[in-house]
PDB file of C-alpha atoms in Angstrom:
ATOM      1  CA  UNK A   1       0.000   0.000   0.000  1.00  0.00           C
ATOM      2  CA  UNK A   2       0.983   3.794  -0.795  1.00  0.00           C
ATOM      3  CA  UNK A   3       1.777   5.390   2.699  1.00  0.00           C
ATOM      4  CA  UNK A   4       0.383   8.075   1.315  1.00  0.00           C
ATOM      5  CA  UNK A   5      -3.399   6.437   1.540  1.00  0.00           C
ATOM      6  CA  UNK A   6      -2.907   5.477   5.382  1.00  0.00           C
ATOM      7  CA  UNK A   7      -4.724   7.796   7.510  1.00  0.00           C
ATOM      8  CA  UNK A   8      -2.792   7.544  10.856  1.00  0.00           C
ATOM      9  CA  UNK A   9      -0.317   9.673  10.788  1.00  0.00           C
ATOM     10  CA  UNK A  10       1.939   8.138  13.284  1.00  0.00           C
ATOM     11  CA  UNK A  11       1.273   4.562  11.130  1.00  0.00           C
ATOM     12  CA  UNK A  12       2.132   6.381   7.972  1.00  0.00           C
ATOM     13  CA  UNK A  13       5.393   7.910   9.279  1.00  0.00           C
ATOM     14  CA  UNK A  14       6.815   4.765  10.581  1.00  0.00           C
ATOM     15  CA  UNK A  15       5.795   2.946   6.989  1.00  0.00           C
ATOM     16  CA  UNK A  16       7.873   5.763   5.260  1.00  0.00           C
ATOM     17  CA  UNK A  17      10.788   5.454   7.698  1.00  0.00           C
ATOM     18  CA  UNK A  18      11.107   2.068   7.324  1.00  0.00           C
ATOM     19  CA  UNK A  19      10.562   2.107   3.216  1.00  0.00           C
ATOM     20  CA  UNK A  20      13.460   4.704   3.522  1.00  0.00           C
ATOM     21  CA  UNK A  21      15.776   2.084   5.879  1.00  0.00           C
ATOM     22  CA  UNK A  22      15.232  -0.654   3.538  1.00  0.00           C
ATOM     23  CA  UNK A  23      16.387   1.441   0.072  1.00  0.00           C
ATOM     24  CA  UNK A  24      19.653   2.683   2.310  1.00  0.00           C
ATOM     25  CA  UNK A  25      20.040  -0.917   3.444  1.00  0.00           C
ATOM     26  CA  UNK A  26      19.740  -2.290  -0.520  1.00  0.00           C
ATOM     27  CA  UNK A  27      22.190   0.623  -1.854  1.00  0.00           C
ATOM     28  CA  UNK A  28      24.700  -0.249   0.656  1.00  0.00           C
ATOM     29  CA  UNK A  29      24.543  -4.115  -0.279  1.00  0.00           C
ATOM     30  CA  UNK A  30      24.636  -2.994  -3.451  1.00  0.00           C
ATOM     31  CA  UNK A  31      28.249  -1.113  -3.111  1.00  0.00           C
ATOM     32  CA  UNK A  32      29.370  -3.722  -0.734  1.00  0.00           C
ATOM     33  CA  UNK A  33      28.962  -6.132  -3.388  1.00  0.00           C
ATOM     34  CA  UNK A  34      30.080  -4.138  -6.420  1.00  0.00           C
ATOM     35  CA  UNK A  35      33.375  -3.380  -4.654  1.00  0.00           C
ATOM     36  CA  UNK A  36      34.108  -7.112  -3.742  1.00  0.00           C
ATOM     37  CA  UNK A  37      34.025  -7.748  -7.433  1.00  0.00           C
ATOM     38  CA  UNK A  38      35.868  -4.534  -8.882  1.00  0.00           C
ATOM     39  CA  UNK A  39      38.141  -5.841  -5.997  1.00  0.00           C
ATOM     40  CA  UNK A  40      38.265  -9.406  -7.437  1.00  0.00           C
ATOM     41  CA  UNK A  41      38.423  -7.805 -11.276  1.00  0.00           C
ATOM     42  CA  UNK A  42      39.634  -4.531 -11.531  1.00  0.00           C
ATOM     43  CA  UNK A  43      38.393  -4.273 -15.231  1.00  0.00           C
ATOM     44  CA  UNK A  44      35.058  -3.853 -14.030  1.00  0.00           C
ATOM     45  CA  UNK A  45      35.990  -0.886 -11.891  1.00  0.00           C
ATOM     46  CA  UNK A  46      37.134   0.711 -15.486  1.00  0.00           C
ATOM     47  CA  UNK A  47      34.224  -0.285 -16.839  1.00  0.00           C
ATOM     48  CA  UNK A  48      31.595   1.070 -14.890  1.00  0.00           C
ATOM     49  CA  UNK A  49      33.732   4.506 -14.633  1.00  0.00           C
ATOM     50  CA  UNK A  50      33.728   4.877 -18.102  1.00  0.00           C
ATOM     51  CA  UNK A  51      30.373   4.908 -18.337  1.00  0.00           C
ATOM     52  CA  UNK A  52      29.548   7.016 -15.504  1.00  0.00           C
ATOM     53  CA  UNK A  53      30.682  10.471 -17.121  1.00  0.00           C
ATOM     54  CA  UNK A  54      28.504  12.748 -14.852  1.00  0.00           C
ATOM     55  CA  UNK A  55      26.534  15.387 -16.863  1.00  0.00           C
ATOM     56  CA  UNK A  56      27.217  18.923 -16.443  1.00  0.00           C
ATOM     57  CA  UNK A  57      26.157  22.348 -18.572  1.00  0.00           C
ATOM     58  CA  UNK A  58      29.689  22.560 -19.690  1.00  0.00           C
ATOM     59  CA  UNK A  59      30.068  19.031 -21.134  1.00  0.00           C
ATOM     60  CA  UNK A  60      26.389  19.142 -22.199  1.00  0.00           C
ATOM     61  CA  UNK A  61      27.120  22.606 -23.631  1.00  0.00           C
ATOM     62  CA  UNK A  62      24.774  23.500 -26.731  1.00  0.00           C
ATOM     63  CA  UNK A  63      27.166  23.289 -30.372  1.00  0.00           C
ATOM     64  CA  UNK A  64      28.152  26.919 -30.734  1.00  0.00           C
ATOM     65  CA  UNK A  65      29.164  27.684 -34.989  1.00  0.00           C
ATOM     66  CA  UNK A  66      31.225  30.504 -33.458  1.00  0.00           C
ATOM     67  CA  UNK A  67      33.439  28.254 -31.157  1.00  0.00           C
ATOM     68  CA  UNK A  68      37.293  28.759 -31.968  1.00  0.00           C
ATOM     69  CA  UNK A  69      39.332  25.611 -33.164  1.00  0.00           C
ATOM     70  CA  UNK A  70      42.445  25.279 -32.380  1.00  0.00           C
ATOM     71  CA  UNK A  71      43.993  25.784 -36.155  1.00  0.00           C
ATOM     72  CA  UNK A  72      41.101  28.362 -37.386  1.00  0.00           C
ATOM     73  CA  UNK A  73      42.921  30.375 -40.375  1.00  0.00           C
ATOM     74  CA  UNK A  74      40.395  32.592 -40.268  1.00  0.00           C
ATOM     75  CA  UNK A  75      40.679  33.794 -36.997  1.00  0.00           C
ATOM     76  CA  UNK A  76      44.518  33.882 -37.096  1.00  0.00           C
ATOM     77  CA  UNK A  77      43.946  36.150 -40.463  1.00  0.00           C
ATOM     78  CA  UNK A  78      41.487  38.515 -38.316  1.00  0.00           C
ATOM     79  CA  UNK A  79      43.724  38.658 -35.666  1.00  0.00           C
ATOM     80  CA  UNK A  80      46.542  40.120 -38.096  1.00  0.00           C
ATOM     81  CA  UNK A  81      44.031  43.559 -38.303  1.00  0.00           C
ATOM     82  CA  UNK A  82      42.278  43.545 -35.265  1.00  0.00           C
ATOM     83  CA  UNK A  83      42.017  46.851 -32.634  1.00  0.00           C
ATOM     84  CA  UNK A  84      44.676  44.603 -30.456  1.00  0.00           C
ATOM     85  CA  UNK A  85      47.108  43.746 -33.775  1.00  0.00           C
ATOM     86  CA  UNK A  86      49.812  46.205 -32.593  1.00  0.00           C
ATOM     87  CA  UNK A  87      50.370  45.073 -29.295  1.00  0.00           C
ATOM     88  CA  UNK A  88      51.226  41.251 -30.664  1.00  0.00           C
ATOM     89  CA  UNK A  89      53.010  42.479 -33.473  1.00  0.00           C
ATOM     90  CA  UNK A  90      54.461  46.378 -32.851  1.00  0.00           C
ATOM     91  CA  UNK A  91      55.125  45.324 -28.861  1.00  0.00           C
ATOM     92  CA  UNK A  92      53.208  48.243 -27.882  1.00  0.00           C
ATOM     93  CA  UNK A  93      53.202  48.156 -24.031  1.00  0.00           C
ATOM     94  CA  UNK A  94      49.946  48.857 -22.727  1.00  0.00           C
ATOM     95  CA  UNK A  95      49.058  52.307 -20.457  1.00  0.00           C
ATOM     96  CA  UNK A  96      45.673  52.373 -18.731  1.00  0.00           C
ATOM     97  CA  UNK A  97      44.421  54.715 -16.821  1.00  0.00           C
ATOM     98  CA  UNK A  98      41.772  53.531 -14.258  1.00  0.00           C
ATOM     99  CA  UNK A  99      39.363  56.160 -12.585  1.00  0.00           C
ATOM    100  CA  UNK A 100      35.511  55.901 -11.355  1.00  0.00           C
ATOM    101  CA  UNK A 101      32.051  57.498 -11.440  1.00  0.00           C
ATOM    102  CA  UNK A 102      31.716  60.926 -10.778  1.00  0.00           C
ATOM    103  CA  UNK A 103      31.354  61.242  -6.783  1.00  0.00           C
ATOM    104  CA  UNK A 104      32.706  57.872  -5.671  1.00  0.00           C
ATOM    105  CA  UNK A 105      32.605  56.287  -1.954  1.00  0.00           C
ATOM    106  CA  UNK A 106      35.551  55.155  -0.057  1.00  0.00           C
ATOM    107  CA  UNK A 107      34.849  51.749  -1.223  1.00  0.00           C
ATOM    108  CA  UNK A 108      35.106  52.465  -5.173  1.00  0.00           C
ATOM    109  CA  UNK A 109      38.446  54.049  -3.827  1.00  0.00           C
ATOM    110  CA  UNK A 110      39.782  51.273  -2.156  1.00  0.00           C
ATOM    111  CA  UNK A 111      38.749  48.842  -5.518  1.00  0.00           C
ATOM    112  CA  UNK A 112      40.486  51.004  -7.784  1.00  0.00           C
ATOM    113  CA  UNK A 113      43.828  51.100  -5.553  1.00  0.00           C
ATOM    114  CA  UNK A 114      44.028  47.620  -5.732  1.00  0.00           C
ATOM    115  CA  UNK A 115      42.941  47.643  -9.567  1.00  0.00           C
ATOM    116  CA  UNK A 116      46.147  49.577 -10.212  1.00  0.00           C
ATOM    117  CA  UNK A 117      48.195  46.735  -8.317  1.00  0.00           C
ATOM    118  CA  UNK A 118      46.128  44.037 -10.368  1.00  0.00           C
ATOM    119  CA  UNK A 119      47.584  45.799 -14.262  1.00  0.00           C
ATOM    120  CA  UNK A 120      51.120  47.008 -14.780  1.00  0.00           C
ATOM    121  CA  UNK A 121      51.479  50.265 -16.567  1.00  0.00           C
ATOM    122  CA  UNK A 122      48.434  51.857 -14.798  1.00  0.00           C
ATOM    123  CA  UNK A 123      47.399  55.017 -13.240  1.00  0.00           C
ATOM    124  CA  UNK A 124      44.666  56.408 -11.082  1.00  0.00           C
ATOM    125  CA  UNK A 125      42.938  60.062 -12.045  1.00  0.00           C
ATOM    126  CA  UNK A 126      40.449  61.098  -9.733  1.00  0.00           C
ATOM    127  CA  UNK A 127      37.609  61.944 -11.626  1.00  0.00           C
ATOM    128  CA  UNK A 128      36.150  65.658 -11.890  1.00  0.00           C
ATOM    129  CA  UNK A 129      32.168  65.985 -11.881  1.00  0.00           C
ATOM    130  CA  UNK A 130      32.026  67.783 -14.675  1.00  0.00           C
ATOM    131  CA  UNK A 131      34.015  65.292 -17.275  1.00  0.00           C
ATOM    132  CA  UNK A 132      32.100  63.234 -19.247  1.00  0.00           C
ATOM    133  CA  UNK A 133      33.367  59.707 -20.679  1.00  0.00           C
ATOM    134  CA  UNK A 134      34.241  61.676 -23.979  1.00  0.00           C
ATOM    135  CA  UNK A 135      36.299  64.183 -22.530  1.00  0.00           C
ATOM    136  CA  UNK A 136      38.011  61.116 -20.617  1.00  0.00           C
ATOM    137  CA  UNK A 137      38.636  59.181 -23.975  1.00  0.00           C
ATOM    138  CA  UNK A 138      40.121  62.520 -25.319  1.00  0.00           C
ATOM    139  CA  UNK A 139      42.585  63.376 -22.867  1.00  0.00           C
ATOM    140  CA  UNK A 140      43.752  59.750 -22.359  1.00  0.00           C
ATOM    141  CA  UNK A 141      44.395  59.393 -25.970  1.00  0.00           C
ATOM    142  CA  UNK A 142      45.918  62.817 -26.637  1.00  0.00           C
ATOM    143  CA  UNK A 143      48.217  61.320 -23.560  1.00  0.00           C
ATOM    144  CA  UNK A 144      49.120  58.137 -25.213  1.00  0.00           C
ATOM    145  CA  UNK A 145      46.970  55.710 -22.727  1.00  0.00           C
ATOM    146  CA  UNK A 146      46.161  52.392 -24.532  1.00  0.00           C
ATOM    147  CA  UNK A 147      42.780  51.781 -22.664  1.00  0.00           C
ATOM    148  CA  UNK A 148      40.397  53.330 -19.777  1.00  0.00           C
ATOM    149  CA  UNK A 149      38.828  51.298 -16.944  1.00  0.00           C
ATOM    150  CA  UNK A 150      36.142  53.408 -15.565  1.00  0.00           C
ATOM    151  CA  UNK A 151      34.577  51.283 -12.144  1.00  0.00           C
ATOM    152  CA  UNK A 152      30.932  52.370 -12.511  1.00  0.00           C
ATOM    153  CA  UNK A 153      29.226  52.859  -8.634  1.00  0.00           C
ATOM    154  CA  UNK A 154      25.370  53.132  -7.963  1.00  0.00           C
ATOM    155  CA  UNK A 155      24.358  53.641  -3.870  1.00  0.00           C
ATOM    156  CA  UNK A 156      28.250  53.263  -2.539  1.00  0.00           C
ATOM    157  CA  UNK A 157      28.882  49.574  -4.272  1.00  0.00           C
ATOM    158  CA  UNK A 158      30.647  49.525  -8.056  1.00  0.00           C
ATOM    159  CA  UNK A 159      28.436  46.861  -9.746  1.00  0.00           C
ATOM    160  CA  UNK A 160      30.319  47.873 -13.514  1.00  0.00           C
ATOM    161  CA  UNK A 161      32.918  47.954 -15.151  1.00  0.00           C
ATOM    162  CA  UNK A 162      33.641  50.423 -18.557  1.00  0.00           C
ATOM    163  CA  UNK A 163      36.186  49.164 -20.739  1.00  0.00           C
ATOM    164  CA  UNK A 164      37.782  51.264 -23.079  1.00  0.00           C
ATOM    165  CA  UNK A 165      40.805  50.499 -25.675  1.00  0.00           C
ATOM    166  CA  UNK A 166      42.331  53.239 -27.213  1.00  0.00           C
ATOM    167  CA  UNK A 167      42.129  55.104 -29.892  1.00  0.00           C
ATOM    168  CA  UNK A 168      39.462  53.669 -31.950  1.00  0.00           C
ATOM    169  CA  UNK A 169      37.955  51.385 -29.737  1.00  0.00           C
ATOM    170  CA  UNK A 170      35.913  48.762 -28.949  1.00  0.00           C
ATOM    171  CA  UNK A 171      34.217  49.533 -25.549  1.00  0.00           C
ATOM    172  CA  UNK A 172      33.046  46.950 -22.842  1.00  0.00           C
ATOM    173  CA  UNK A 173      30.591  47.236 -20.798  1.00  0.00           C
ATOM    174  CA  UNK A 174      31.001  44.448 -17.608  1.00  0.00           C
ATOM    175  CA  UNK A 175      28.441  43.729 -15.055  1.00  0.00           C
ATOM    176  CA  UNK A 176      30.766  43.219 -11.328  1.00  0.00           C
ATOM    177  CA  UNK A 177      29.829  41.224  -8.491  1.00  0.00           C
ATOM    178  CA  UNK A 178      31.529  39.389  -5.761  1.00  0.00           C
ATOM    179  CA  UNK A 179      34.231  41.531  -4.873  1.00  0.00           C
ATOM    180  CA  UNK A 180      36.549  41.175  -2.191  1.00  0.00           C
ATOM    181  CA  UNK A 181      39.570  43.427  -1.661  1.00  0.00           C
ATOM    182  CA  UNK A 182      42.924  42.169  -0.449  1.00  0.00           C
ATOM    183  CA  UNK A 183      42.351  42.505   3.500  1.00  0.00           C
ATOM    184  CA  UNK A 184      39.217  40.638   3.122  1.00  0.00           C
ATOM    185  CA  UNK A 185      40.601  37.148   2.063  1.00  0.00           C
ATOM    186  CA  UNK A 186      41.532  35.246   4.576  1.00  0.00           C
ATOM    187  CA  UNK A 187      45.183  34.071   4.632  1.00  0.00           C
ATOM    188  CA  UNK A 188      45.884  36.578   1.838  1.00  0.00           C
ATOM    189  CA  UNK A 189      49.207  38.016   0.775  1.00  0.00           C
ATOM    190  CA  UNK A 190      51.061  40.476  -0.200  1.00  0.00           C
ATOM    191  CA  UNK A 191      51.645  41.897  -3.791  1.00  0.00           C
ATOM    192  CA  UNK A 192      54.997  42.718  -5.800  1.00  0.00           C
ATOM    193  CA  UNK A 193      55.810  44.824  -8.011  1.00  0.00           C
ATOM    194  CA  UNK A 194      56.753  42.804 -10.686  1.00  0.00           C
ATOM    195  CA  UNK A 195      54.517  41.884 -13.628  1.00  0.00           C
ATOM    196  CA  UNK A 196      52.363  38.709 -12.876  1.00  0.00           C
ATOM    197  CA  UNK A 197      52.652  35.278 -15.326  1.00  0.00           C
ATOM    198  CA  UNK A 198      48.896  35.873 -17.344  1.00  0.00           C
ATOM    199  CA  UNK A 199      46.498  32.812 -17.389  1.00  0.00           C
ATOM    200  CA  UNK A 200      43.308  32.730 -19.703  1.00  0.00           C
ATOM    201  CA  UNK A 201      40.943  29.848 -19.800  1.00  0.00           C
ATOM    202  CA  UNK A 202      37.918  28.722 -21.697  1.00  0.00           C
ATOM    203  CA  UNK A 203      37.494  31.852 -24.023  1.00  0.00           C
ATOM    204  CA  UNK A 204      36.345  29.424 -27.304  1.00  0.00           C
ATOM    205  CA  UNK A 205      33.731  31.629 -29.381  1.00  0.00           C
ATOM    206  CA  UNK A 206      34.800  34.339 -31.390  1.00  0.00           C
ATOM    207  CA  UNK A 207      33.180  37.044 -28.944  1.00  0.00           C
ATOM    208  CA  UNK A 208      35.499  35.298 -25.828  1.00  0.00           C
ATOM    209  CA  UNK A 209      38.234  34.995 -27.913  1.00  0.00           C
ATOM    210  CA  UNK A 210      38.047  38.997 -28.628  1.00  0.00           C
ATOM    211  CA  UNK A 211      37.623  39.292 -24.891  1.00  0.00           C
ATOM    212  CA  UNK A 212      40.088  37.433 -24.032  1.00  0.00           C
ATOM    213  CA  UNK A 213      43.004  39.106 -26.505  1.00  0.00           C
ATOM    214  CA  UNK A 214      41.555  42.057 -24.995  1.00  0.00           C
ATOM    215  CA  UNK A 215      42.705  41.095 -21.438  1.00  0.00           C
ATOM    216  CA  UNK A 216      46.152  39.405 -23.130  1.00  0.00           C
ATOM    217  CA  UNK A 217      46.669  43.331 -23.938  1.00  0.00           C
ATOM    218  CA  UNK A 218      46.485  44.941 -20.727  1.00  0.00           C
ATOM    219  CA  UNK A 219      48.990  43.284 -19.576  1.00  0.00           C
ATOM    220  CA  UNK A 220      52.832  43.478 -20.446  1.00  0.00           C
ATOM    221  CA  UNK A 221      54.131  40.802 -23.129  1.00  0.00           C
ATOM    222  CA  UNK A 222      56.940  39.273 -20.639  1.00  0.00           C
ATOM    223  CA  UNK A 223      55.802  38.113 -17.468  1.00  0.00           C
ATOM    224  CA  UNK A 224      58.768  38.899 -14.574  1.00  0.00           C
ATOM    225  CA  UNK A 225      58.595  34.807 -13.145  1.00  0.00           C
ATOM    226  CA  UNK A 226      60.693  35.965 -10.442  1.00  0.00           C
ATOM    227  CA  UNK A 227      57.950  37.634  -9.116  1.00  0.00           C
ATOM    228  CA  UNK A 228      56.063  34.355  -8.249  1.00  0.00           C
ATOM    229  CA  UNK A 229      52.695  36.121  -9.193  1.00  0.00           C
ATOM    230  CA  UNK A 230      49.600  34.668 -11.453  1.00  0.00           C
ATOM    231  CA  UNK A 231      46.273  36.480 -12.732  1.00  0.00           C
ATOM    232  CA  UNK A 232      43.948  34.117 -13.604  1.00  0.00           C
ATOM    233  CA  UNK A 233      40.762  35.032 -15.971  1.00  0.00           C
ATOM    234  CA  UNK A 234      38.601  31.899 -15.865  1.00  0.00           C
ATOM    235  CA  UNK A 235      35.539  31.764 -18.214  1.00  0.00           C
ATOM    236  CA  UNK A 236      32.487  29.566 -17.118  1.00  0.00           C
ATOM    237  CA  UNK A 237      28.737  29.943 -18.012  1.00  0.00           C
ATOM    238  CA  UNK A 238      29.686  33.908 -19.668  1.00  0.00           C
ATOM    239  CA  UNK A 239      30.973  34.890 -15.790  1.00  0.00           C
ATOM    240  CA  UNK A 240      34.531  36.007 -15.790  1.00  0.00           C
ATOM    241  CA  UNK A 241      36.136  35.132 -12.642  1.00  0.00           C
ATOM    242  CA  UNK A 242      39.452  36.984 -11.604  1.00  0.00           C
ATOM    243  CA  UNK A 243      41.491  35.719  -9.169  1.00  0.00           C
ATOM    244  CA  UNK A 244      45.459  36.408  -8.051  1.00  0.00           C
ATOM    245  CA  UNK A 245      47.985  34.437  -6.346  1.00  0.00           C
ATOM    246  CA  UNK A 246      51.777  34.037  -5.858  1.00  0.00           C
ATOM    247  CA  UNK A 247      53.787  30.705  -5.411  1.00  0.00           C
ATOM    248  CA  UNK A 248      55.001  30.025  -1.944  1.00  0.00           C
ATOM    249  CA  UNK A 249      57.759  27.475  -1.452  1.00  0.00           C
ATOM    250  CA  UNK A 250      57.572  25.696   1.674  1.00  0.00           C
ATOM    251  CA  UNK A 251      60.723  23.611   0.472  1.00  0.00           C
ATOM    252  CA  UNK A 252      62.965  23.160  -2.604  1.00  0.00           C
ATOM    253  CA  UNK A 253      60.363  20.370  -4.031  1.00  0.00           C
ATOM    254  CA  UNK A 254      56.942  22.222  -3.057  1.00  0.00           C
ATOM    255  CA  UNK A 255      55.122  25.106  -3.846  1.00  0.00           C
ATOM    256  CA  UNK A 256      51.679  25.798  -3.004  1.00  0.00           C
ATOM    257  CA  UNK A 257      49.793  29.131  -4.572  1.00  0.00           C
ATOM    258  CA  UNK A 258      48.441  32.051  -1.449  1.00  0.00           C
ATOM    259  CA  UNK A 259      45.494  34.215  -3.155  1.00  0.00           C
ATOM    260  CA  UNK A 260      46.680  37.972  -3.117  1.00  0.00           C
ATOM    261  CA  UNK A 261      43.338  39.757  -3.572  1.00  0.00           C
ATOM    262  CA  UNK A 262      41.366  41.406  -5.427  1.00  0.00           C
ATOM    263  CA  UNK A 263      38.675  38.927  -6.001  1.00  0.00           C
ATOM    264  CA  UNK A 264      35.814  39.914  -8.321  1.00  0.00           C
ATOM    265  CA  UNK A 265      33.395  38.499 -10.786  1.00  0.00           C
ATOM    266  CA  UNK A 266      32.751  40.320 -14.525  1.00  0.00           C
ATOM    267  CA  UNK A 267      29.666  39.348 -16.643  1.00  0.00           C
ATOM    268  CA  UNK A 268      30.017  40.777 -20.203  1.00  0.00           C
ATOM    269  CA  UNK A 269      26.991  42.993 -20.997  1.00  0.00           C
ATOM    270  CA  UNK A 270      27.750  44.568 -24.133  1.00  0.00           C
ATOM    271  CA  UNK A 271      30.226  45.446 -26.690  1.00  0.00           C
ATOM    272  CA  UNK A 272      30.177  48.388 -29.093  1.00  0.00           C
ATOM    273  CA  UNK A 273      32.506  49.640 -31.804  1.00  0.00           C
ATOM    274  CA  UNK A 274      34.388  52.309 -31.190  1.00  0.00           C
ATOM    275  CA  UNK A 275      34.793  54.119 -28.606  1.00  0.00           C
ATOM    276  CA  UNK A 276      32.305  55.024 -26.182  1.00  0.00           C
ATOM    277  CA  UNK A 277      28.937  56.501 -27.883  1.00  0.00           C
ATOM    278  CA  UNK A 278      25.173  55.610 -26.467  1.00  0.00           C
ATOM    279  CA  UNK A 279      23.975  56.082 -30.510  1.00  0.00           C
ATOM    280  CA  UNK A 280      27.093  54.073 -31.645  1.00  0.00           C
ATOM    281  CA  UNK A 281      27.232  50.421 -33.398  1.00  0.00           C
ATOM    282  CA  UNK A 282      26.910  47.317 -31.053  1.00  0.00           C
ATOM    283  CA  UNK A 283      28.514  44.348 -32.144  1.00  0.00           C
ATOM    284  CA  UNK A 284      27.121  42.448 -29.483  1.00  0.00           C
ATOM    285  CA  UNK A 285      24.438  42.787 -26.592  1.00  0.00           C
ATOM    286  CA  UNK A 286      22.964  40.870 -23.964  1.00  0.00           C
ATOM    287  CA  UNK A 287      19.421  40.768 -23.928  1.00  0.00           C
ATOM    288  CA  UNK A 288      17.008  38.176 -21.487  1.00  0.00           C
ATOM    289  CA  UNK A 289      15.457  36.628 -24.463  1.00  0.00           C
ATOM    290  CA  UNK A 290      18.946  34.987 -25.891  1.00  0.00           C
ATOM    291  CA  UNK A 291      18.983  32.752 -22.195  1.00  0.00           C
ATOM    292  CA  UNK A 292      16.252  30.230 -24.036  1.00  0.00           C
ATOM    293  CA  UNK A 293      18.612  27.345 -22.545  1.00  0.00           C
ATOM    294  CA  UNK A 294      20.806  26.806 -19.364  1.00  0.00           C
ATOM    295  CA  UNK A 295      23.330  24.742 -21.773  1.00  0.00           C
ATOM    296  CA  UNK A 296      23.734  28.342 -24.256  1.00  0.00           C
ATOM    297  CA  UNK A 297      27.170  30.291 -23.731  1.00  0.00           C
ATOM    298  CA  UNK A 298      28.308  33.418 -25.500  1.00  0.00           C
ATOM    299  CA  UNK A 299      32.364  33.456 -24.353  1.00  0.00           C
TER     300      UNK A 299
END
């Protein structure tokens, strides 16, 4: 009988508890038994683990016709005239300046000190109230600046990030979430000054891979490895998560990485040719309706 149809409650509870006892009791037979024989034939171990693959949204990820292969010649030939073509090929070294929204709190402060830590090559301007993103663009590329990084704030807490490369664009408009500065990770440490060993992963489509040259170029070509330091940009479900760390040796044989802060999470909401213009061309943006399926990614 269903214990759902008995009418005593205390009768019907003690029915369910004991259903639930005996499907523990057959599972664990069951495993008991399985590992006598994987035991007894390891082949079967191999077996059964080759079959179990667990399903997840990335291995279940929807075929994307923009996904990068690995020996696409017609990325490589784009690449050759893209906005970030001179840094791979001229060796420009990259210049940002980094600033906020007009009127910032002490917090947007404190992000954007430990922004300048995070890229080589950049600079703080505090921002006046009466410059507009325009005026910004203008005097950062009459100045030589490669890109801008402007850490939007709404009610004291920067939730965006304006990307800017220089001098023709495109611009990038990030949502940010999740931050934590340096003295709020536990066990954190302490920042050099030399320039950090750059790792990017899972940036396949075309947009990611444009995002993620973009990144390759804020940093400097030649990592200083005597600095011990990593960035890490790591690309899963369309949320960019940053994270630093240095290598600490406890001995000659072992190393073990210590998280140096910031921490924060980018979403890419839009990017538009050029530089930044609200009636400019988009050439890509987020919009609710494109989320028809868990298993669709646009990086």
């Amino acid at each position: 009988m269903n214990s759902s149809q008995i009418k005593n409650k205390i009768k019907r509870e003690e029915i369910h508890a004991k259903k639930r006892q005996d499907k523990t009791r057959r599972k664990m037979e069951l495993r008991l038994r399985r590992r006598k024989e994987e035991a007894e034939d390891p082949f079967k171990k191999e077996e059964r683990l080759a079959k179990n693959v667990p399903k997840t949204l990335e291995n279940t990820r929807e075929f994307d016709e923009t996904i990068v292969e690995a020996e696409d010649t017609e990325v490589f030939e784009d690449e050759t005239s893209d906005e970030f073509s001179s840094y791979f090929k001229e060796g420009i070294s990259p210049k940002m300046l980094i600033t906020t929204s007009k009127r910032p709190s002490k917090f947007a402060y404190e992000f954007a000190s430990e922004l300048i830590d995070v890229f080589p090559n950049s600079q703080f301007v505090k921002r006046g109230s009466k410059f507009s993103i325009k005026q910004i663009v203008e005097f950062c590329t009459n100045r030589s600046y490669t890109d801008v990084m402007i850490v939007n704030e709404d009610k004291k807490v920067p939730y965006a990030i304006t990307l800017i490369h220089l001098p023709d664009g495109p611009t990038a408009y990030f949502k940010l979430s999740s931050i934590k500065l340096n003295h709020e990770i536990q066990g954190h440490g302490r920042s050099s000054c030399h320039k950090p060993e750059l790792i990017l992963n899972n940036f396949n489509t075309r947009l990611g891979h444009t995002i993620g040259r973009w990144l390759q170029a804020l940093f400097p070509h030649i990592p200083e490895f005597q600095g011990r330091q990593v960035a890490t940009f790591h690309n899963q479900r369309d949320f960019i998560f940053f994270r630093r760390h240095r290598y600490v040796f406890k001995n000659k044989e072992k190393a073990e990485l210590q998280e140096i802060g910031p921490r924060f999470t980018l979403k890419l909401k839009w990017l538009q040719k050029g530089t930044f213009d609200k009636d400019g061309e988009y050439e890509w943006m987020f919009k609710p309706d494109l989320e028809t399926s868990r298993r669709r990614f646009f990086l």
